[in-house]
Each structure stands twice: as C-alpha cells, then as structure tokens.
mmCIF file with all atom_site columns, C-alpha atoms in Angstrom:
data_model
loop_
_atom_site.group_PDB
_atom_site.id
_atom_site.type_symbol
_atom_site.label_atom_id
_atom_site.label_alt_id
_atom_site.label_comp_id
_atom_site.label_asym_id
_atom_site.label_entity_id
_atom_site.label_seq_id
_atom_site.pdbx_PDB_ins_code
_atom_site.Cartn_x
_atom_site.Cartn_y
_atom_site.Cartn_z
_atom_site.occupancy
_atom_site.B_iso_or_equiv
_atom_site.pdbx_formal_charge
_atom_site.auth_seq_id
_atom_site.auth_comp_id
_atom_site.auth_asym_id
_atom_site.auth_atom_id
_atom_site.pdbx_PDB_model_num
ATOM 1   C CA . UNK A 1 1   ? -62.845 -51.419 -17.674 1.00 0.00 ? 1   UNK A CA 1
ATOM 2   C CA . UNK A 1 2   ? -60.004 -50.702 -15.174 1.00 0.00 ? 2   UNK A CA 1
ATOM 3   C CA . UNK A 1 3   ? -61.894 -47.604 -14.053 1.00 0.00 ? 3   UNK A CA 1
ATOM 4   C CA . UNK A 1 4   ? -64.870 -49.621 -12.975 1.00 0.00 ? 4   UNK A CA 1
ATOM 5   C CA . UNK A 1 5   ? -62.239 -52.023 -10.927 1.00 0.00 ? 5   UNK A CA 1
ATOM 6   C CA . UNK A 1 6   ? -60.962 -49.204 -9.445  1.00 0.00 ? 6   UNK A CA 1
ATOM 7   C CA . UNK A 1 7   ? -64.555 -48.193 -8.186  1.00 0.00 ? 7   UNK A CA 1
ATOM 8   C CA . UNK A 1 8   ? -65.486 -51.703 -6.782  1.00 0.00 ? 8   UNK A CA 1
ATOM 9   C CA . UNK A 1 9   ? -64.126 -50.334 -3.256  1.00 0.00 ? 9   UNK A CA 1
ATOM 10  C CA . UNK A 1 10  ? -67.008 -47.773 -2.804  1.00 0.00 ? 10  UNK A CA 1
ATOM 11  C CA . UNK A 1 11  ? -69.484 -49.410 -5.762  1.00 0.00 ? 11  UNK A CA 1
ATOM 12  C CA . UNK A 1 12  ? -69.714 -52.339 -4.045  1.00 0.00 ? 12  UNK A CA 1
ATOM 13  C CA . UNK A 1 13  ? -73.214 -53.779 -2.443  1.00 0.00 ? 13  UNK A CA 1
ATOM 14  C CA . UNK A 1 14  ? -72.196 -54.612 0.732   1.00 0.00 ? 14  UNK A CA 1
ATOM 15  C CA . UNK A 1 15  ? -73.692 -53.404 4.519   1.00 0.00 ? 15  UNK A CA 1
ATOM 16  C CA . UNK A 1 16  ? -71.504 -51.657 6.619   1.00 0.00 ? 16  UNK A CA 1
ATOM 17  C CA . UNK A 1 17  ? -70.847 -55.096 9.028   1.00 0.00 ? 17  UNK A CA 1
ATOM 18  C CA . UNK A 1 18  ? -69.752 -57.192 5.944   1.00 0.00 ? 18  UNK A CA 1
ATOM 19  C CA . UNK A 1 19  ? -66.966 -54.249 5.273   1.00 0.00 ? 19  UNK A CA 1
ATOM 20  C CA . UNK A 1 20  ? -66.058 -54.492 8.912   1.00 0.00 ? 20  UNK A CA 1
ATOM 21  C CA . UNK A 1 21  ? -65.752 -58.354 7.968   1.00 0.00 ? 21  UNK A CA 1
ATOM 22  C CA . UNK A 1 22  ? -62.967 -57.086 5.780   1.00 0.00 ? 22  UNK A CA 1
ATOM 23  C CA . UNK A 1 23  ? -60.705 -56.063 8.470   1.00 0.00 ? 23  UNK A CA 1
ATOM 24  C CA . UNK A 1 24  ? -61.243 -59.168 10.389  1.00 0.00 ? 24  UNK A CA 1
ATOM 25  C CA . UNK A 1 25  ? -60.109 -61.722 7.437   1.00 0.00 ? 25  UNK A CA 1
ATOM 26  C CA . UNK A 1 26  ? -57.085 -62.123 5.304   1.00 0.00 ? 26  UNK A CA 1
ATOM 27  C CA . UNK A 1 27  ? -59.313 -64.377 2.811   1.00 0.00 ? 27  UNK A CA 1
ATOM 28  C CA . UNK A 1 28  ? -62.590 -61.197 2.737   1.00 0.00 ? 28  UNK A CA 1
ATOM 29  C CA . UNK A 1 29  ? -59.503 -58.273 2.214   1.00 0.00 ? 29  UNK A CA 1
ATOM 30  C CA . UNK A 1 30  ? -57.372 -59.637 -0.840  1.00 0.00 ? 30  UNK A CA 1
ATOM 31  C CA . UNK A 1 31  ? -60.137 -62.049 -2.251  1.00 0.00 ? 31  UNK A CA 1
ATOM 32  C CA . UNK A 1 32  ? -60.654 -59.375 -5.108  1.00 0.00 ? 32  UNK A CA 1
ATOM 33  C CA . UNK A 1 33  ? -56.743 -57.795 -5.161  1.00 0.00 ? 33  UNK A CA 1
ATOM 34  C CA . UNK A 1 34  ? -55.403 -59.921 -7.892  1.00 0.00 ? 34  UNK A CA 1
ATOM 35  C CA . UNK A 1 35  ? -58.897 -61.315 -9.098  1.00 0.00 ? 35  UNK A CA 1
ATOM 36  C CA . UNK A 1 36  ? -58.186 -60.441 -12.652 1.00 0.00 ? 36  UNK A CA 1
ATOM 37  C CA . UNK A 1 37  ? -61.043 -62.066 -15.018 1.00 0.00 ? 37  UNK A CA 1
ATOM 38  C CA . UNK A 1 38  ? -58.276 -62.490 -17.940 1.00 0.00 ? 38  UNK A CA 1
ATOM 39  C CA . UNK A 1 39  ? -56.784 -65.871 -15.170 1.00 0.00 ? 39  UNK A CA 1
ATOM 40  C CA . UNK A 1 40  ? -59.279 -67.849 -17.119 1.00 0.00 ? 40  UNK A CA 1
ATOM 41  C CA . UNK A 1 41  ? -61.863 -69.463 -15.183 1.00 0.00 ? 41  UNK A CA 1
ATOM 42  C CA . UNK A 1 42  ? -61.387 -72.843 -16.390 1.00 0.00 ? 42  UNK A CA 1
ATOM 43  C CA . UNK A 1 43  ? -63.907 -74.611 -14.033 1.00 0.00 ? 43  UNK A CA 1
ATOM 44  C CA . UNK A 1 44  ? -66.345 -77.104 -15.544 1.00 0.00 ? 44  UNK A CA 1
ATOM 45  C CA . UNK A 1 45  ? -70.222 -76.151 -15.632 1.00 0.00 ? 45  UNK A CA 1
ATOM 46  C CA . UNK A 1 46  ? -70.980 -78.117 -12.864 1.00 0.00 ? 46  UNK A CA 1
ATOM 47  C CA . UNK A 1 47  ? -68.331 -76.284 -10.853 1.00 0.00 ? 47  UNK A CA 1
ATOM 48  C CA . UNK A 1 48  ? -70.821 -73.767 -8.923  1.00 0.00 ? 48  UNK A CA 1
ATOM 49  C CA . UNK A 1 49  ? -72.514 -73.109 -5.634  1.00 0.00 ? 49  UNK A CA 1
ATOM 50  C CA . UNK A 1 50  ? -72.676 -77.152 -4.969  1.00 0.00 ? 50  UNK A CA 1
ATOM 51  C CA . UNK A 1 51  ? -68.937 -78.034 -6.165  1.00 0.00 ? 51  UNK A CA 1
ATOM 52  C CA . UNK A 1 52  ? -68.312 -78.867 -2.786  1.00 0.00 ? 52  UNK A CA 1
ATOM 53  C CA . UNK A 1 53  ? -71.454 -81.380 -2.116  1.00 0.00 ? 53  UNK A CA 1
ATOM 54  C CA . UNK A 1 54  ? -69.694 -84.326 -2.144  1.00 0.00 ? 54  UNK A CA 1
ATOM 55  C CA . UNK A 1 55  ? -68.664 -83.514 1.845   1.00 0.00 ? 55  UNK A CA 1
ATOM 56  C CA . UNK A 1 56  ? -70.015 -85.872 3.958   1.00 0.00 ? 56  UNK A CA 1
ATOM 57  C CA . UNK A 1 57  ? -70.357 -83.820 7.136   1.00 0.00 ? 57  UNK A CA 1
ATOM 58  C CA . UNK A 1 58  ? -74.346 -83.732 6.917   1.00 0.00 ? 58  UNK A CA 1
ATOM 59  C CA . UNK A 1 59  ? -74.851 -87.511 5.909   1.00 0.00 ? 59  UNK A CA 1
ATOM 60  C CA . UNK A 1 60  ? -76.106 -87.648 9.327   1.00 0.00 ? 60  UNK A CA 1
ATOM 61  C CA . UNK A 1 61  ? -77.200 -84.668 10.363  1.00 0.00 ? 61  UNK A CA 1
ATOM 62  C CA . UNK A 1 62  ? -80.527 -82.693 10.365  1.00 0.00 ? 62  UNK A CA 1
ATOM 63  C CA . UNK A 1 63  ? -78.472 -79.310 10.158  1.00 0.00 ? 63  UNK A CA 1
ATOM 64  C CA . UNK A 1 64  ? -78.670 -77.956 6.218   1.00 0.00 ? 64  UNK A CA 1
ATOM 65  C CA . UNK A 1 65  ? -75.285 -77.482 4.566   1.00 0.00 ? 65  UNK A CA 1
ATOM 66  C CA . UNK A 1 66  ? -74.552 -73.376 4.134   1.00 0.00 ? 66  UNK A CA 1
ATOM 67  C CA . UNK A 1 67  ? -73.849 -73.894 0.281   1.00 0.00 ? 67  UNK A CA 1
ATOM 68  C CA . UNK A 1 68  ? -77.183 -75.189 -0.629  1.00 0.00 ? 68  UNK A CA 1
ATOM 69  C CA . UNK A 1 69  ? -79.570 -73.137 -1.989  1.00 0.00 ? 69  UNK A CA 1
ATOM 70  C CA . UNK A 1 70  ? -77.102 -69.678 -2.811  1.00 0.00 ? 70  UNK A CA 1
ATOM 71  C CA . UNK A 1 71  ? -78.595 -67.623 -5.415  1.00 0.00 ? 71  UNK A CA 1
ATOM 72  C CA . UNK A 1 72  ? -76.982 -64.687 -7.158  1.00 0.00 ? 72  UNK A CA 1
ATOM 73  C CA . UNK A 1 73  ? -78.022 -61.204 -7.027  1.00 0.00 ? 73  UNK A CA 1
ATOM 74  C CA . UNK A 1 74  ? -79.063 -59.391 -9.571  1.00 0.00 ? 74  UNK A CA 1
ATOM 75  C CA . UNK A 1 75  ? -77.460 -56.332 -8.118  1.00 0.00 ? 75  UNK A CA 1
ATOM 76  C CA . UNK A 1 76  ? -74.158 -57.318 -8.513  1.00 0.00 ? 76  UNK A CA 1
ATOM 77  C CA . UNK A 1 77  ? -74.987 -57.141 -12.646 1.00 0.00 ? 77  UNK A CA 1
ATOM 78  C CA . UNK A 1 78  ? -73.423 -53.249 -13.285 1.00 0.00 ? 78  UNK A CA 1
ATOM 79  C CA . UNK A 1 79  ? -71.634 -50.411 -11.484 1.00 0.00 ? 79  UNK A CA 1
ATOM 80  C CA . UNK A 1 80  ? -72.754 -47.687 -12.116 1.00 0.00 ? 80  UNK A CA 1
ATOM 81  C CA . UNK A 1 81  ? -75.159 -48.355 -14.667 1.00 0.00 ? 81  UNK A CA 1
ATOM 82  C CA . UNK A 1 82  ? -72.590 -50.257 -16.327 1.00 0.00 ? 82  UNK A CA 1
ATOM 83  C CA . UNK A 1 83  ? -71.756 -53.967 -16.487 1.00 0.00 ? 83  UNK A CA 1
ATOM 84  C CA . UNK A 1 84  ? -68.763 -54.951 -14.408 1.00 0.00 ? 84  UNK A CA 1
ATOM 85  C CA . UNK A 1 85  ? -67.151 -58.948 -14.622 1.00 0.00 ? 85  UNK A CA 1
ATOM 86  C CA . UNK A 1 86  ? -68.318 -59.929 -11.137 1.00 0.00 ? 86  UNK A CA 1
ATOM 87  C CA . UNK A 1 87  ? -69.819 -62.425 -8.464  1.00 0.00 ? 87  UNK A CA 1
ATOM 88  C CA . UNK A 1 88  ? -72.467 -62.737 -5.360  1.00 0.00 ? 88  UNK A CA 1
ATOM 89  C CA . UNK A 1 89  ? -70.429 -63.476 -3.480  1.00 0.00 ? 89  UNK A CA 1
ATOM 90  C CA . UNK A 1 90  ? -70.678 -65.992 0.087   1.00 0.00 ? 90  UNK A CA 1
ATOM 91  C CA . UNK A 1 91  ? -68.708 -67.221 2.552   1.00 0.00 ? 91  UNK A CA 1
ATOM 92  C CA . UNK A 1 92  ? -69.914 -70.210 4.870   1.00 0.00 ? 92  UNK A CA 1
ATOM 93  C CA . UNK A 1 93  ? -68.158 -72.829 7.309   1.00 0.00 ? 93  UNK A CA 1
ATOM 94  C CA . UNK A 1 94  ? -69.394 -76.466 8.483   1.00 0.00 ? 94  UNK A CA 1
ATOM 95  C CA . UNK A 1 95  ? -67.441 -77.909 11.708  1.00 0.00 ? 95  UNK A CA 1
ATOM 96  C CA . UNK A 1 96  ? -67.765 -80.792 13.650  1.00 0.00 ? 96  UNK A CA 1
ATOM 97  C CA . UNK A 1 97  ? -67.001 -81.145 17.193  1.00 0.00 ? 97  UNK A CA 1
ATOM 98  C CA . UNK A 1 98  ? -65.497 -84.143 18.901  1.00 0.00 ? 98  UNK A CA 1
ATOM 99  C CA . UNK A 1 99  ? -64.736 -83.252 22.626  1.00 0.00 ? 99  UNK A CA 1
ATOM 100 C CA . UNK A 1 100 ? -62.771 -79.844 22.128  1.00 0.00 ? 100 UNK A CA 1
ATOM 101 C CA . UNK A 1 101 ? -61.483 -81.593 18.755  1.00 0.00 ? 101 UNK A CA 1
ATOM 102 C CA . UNK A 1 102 ? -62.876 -78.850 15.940  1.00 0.00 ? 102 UNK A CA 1
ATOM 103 C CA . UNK A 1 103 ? -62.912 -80.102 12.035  1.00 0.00 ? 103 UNK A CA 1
ATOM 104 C CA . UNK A 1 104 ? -64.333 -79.343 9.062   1.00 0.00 ? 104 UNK A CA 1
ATOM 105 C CA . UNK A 1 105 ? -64.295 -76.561 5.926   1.00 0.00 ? 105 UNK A CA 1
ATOM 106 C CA . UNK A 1 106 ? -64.912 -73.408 5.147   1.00 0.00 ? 106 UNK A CA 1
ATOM 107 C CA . UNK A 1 107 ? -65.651 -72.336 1.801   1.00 0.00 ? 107 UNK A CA 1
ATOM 108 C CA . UNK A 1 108 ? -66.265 -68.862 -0.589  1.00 0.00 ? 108 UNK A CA 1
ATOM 109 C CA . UNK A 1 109 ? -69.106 -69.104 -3.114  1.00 0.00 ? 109 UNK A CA 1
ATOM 110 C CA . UNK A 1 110 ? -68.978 -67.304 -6.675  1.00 0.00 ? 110 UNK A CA 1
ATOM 111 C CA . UNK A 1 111 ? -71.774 -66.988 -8.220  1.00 0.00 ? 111 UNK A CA 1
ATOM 112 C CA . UNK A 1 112 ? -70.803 -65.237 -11.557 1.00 0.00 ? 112 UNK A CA 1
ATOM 113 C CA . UNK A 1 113 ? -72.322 -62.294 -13.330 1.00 0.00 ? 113 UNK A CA 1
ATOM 114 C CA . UNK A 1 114 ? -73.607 -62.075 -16.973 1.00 0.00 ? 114 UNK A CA 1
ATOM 115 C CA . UNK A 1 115 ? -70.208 -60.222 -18.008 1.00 0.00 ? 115 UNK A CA 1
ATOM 116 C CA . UNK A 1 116 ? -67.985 -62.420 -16.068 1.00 0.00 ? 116 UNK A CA 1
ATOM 117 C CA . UNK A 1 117 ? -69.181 -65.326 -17.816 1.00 0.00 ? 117 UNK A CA 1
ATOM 118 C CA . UNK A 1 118 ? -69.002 -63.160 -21.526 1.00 0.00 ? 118 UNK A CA 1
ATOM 119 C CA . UNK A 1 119 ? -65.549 -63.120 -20.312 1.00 0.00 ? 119 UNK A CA 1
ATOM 120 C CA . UNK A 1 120 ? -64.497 -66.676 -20.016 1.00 0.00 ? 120 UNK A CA 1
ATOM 121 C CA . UNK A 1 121 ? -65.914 -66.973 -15.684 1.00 0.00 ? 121 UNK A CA 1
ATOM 122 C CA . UNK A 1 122 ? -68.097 -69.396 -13.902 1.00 0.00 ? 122 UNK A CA 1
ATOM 123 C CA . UNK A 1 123 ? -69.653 -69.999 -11.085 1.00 0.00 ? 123 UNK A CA 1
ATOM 124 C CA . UNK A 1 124 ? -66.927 -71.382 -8.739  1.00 0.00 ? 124 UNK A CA 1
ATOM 125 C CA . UNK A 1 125 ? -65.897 -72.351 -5.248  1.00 0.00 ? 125 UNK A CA 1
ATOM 126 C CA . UNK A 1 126 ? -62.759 -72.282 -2.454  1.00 0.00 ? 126 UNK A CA 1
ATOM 127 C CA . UNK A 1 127 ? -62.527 -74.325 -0.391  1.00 0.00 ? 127 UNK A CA 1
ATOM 128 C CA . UNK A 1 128 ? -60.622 -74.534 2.982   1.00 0.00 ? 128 UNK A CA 1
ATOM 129 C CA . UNK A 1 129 ? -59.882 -77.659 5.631   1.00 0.00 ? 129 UNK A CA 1
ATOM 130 C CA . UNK A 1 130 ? -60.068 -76.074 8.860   1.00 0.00 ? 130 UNK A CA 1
ATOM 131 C CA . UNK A 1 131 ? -58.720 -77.735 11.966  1.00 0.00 ? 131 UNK A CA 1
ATOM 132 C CA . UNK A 1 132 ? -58.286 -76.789 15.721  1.00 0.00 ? 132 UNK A CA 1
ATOM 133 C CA . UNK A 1 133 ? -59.889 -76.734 18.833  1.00 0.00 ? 133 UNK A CA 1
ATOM 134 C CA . UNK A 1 134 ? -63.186 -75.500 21.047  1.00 0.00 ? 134 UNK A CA 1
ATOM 135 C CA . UNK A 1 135 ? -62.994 -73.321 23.751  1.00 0.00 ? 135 UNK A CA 1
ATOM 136 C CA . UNK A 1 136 ? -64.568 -70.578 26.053  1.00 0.00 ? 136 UNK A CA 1
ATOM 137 C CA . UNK A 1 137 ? -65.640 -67.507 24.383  1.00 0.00 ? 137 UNK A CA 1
ATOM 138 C CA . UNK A 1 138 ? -63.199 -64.416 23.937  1.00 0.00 ? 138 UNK A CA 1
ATOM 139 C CA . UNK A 1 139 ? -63.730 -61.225 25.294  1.00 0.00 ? 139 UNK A CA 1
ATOM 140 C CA . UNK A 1 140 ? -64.901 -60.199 22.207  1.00 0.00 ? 140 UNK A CA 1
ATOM 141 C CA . UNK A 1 141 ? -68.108 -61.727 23.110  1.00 0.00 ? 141 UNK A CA 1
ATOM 142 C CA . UNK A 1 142 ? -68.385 -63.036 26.099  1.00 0.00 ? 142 UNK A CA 1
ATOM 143 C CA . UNK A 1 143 ? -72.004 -63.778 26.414  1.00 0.00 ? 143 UNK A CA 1
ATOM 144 C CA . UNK A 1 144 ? -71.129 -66.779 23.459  1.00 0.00 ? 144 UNK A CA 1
ATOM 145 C CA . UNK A 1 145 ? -70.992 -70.025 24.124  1.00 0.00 ? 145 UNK A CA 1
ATOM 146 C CA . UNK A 1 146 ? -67.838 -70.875 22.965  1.00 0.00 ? 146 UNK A CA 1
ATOM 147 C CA . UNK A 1 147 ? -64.748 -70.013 20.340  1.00 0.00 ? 147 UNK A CA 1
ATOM 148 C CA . UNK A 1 148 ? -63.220 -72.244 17.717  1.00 0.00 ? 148 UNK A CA 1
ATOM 149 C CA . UNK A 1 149 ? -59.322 -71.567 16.854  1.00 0.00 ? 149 UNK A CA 1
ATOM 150 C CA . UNK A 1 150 ? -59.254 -72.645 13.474  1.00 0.00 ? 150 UNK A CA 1
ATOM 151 C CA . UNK A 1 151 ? -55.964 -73.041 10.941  1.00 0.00 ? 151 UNK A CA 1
ATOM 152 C CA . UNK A 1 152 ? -57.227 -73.323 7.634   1.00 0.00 ? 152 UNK A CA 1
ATOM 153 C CA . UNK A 1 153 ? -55.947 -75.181 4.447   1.00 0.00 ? 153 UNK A CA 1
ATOM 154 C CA . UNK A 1 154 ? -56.433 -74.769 0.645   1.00 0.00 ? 154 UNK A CA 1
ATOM 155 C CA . UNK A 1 155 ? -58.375 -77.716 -0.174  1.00 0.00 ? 155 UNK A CA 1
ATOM 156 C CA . UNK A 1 156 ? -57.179 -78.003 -4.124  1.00 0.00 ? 156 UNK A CA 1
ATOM 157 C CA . UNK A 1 157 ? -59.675 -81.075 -4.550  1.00 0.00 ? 157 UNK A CA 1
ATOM 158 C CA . UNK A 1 158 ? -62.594 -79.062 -3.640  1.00 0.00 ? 158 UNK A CA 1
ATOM 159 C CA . UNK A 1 159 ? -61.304 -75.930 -5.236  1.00 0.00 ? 159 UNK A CA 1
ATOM 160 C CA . UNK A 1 160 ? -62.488 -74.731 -8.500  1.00 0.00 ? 160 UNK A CA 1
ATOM 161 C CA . UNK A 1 161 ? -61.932 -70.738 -8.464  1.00 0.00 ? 161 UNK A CA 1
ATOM 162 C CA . UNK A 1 162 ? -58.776 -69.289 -10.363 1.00 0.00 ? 162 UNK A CA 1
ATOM 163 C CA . UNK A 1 163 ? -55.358 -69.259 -8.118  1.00 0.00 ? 163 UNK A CA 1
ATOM 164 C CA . UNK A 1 164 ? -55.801 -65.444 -8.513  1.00 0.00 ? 164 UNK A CA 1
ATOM 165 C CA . UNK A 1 165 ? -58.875 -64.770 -6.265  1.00 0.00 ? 165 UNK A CA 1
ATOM 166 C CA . UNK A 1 166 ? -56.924 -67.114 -3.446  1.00 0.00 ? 166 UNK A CA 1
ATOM 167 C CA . UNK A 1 167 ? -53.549 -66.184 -3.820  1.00 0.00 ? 167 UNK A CA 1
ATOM 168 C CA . UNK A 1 168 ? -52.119 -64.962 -0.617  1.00 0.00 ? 168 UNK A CA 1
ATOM 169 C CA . UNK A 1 169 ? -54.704 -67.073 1.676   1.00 0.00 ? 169 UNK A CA 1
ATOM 170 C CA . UNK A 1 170 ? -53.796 -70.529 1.006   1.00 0.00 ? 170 UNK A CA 1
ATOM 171 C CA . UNK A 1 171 ? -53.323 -71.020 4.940   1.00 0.00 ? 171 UNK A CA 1
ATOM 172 C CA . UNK A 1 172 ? -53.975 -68.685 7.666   1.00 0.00 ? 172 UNK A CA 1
ATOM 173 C CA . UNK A 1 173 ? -55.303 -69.140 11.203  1.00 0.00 ? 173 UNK A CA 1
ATOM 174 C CA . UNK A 1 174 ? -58.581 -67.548 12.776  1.00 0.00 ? 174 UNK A CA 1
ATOM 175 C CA . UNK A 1 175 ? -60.637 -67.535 15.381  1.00 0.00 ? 175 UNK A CA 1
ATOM 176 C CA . UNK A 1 176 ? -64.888 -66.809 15.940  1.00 0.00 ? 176 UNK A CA 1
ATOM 177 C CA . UNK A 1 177 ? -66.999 -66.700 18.668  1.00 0.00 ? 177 UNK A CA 1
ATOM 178 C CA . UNK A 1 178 ? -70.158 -68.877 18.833  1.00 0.00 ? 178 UNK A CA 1
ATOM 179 C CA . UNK A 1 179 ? -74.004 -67.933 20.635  1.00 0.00 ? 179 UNK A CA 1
ATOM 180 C CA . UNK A 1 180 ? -76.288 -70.852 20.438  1.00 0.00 ? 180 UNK A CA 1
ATOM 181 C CA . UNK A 1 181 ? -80.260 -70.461 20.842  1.00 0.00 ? 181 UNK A CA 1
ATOM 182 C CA . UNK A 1 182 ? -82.026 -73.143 20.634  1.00 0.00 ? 182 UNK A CA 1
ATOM 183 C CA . UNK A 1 183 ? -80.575 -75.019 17.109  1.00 0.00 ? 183 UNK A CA 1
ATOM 184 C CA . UNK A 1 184 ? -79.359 -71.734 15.871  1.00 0.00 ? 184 UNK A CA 1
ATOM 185 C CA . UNK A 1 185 ? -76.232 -70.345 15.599  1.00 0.00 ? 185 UNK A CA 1
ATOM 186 C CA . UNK A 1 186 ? -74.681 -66.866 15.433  1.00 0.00 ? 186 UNK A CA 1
ATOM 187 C CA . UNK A 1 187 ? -70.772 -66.440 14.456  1.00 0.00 ? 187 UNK A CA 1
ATOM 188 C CA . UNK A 1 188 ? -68.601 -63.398 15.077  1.00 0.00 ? 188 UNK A CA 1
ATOM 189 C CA . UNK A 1 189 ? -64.714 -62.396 14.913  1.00 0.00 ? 189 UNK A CA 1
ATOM 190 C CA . UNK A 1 190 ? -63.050 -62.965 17.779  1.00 0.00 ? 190 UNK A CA 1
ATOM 191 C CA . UNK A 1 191 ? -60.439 -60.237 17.227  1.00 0.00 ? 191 UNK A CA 1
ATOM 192 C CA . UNK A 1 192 ? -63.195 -57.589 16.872  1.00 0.00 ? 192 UNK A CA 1
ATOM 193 C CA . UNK A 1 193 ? -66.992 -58.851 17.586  1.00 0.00 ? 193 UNK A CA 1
ATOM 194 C CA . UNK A 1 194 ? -67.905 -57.912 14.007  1.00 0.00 ? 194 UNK A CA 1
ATOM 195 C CA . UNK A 1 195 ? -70.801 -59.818 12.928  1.00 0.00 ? 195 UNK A CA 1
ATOM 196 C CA . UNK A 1 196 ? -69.678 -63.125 10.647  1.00 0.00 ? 196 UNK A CA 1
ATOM 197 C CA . UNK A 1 197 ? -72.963 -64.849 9.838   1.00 0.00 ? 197 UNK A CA 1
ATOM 198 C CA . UNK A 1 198 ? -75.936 -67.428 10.923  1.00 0.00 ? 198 UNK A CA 1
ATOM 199 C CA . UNK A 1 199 ? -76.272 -71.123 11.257  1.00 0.00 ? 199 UNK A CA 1
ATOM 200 C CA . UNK A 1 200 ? -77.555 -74.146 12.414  1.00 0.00 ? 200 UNK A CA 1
ATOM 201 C CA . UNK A 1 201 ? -76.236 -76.441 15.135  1.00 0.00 ? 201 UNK A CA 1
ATOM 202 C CA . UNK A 1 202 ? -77.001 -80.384 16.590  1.00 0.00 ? 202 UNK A CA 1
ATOM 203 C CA . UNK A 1 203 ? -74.591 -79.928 19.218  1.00 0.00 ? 203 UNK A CA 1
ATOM 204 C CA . UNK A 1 204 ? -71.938 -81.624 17.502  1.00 0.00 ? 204 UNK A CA 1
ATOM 205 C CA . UNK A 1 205 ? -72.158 -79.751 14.061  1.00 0.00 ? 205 UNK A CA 1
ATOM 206 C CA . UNK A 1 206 ? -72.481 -76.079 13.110  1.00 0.00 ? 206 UNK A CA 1
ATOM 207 C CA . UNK A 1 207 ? -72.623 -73.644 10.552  1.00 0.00 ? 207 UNK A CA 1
ATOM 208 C CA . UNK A 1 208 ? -72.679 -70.128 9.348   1.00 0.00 ? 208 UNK A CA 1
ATOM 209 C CA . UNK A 1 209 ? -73.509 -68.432 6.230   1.00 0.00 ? 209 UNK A CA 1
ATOM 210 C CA . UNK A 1 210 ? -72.437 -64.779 5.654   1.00 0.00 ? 210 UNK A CA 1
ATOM 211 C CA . UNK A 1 211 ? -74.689 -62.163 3.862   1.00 0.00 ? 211 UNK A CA 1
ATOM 212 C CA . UNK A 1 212 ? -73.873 -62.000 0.171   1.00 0.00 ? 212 UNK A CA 1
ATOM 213 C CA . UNK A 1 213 ? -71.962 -58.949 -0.978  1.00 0.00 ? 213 UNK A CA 1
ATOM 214 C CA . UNK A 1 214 ? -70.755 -58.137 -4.550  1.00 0.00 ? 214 UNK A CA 1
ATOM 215 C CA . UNK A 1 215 ? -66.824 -59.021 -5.803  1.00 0.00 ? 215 UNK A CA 1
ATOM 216 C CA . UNK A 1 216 ? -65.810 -57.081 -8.965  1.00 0.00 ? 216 UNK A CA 1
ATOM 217 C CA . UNK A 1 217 ? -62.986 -58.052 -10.696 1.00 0.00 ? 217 UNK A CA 1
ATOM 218 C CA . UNK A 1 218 ? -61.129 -55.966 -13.546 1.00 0.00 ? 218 UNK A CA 1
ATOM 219 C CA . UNK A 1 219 ? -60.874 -57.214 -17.323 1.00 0.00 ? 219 UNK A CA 1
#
C-alpha cells in the first residue's frame, strides 16, 4: 500500500486553488507527511466532524459554525480504482473581534474512509487557538476589508486526530485577507491571494470553510 501513498500527490481530488492552498500553509503541506494510519487513531466514536461543538463562540450569534454539517466524499474511497486509508478532508476558522482584538480557533476536519476505519481510523478533528489582531488589508488583496494576523496554538482539549497528522504545526503564525458582502465572507492568503474559503459574518464574528479535498495516508 506504500505505492498508493506515494501516488496521493497527483491522485488526489483536489482543484487547482486548494493545491495553491498548499504553498500558503505549514498545517495544508505536512498534514499528510507523517500521517501514517498504523499511529492508531484512538479517538472515541463521537470524536468526528462535531468534536469541537462544545465552543461557545455562536451561543449568541446568528452566523452557523463551519464544522456543522461536513459530509464525506465518496470520492476520496480508492485511488486508482483501489481503496486507499483516507479522509475528506476540511479546514475552517471561527474568530471574534473585539476592537482590533482577534480570537478564536481554527480547526481541520477528518472525515474517514471505509479503509481507514478497517484500519483502526476515525473520524477526527485539530484543533487550533488562534490569537492576534485586525487590520487593513495586504496588498495581496487590497480591495478586502481587512486582515487578521493570527498565531495559532494546538488546542490538545479539542484535539482528537493522531500526533502524526499535526506533528510539525503545533504553533505557527499566519495571516488572511477578509472581503465582506453583505453577511458573507470571503478569506484568502495574505502572502499570495490564493483563495482560502467562504463564510459568514455579524460584524463581530466570522468564518470560513475551505472546499474539501482528499488526504491519503499510507498503511
């Protein structure tokens, strides 16, 4: 099954912005390095797309929470015509402003495949604590509204993937830019202007949620 690991790189179901993604995050380029399946997923049941509910950023809010509603796809079953251990795979942040105060998480959804779960995965979740500050756009996009410099922090408590698929991007600092229409929200890189994902905002509190691609990981 090493071959097919080897193949995730160009076997993958991902668009060509997601891959540009890749470049722009340390947590998107190693996330499937050292993501051997044989680090025993060891995650309860209840340890999936919602592992991280328990937040109470939207307790009074109207905007939805990015990790509700994730489902997996069915594409990211085989490569090749053959089954692979593997996960949809999502990223998503939730921030709250308070002057040019920024806070809040940002988290990568697993959602496991059939032959990750024959060998010993689960649906699972990482979570970060991000913390740091509003301000104008970068000239990566300067027709945003605004950019958030974030640091981000392993948040064990929330955590429930194996140390593998983290390792290496326990901390690291980042920065997007923002465009707001209306309630909506649109996040990009602000190193590159590569497309991040959508959200929602309330003016105090907005999201994103990144396409789903599909994370192989070798036996």
């Amino acid at each position: 099954m090493m071959l097919f690991a080897l193949l995730l790189a160009c076997a993958g179901r991902q668009n060509p912005d997601n891959a540009d993604n890749a470049e722009d995050s340390p947590v998107e380029s190693d996330a499937d390095t050292d993501a051997d399946s044989d680090s025993d997923t060891d995650a309860d049941s209840d340890a999936d797309a919602d592992a991280d509910a328990d937040s109470d950023s939207d307790a009074d809010s109207d905007v939805s929470a990015p990790w509700e509603g994730l489902s997996a796809d069915p594409g990211c079953e085989e490569v090749t015509g053959q089954p692979v251990p593997g996960a949809t795979s999502y990223f998503w942040g939730d921030f709250s402003t308070n002057g040019s105060t920024v806070s809040g998480e940002e988290g990568w959804t697993l959602l496991s495949n059939q032959a990750w779960r024959d060998n010993g995965g689960e649906d699972c979740v990482v979570v970060w604590s991000a913390a740091g500050g509003q301000a104008s756009p970068t000239s990566a996009c300067p027709s945003c509204d605004y950019s958030f410099g974030l640091y981000m922090s392993i948040d064990l408590s929330k955590t429930t993937c194996p140390e593998g698929l983290y390792e290496g991007d326990e901390s690291f600092a980042t920065t997007y830019d923002v465009a707001i229409d209306g309630s909506s929200t649109t996040y990009s890189f602000g190193t590159s202007g590569n497309s991040l994902g959508q959200g929602e905002t309330d003016g105090t509190r907005s999201t994103y949620l990144a396409e789903s691609t599909c994370k192989y990981f070798g036996r």
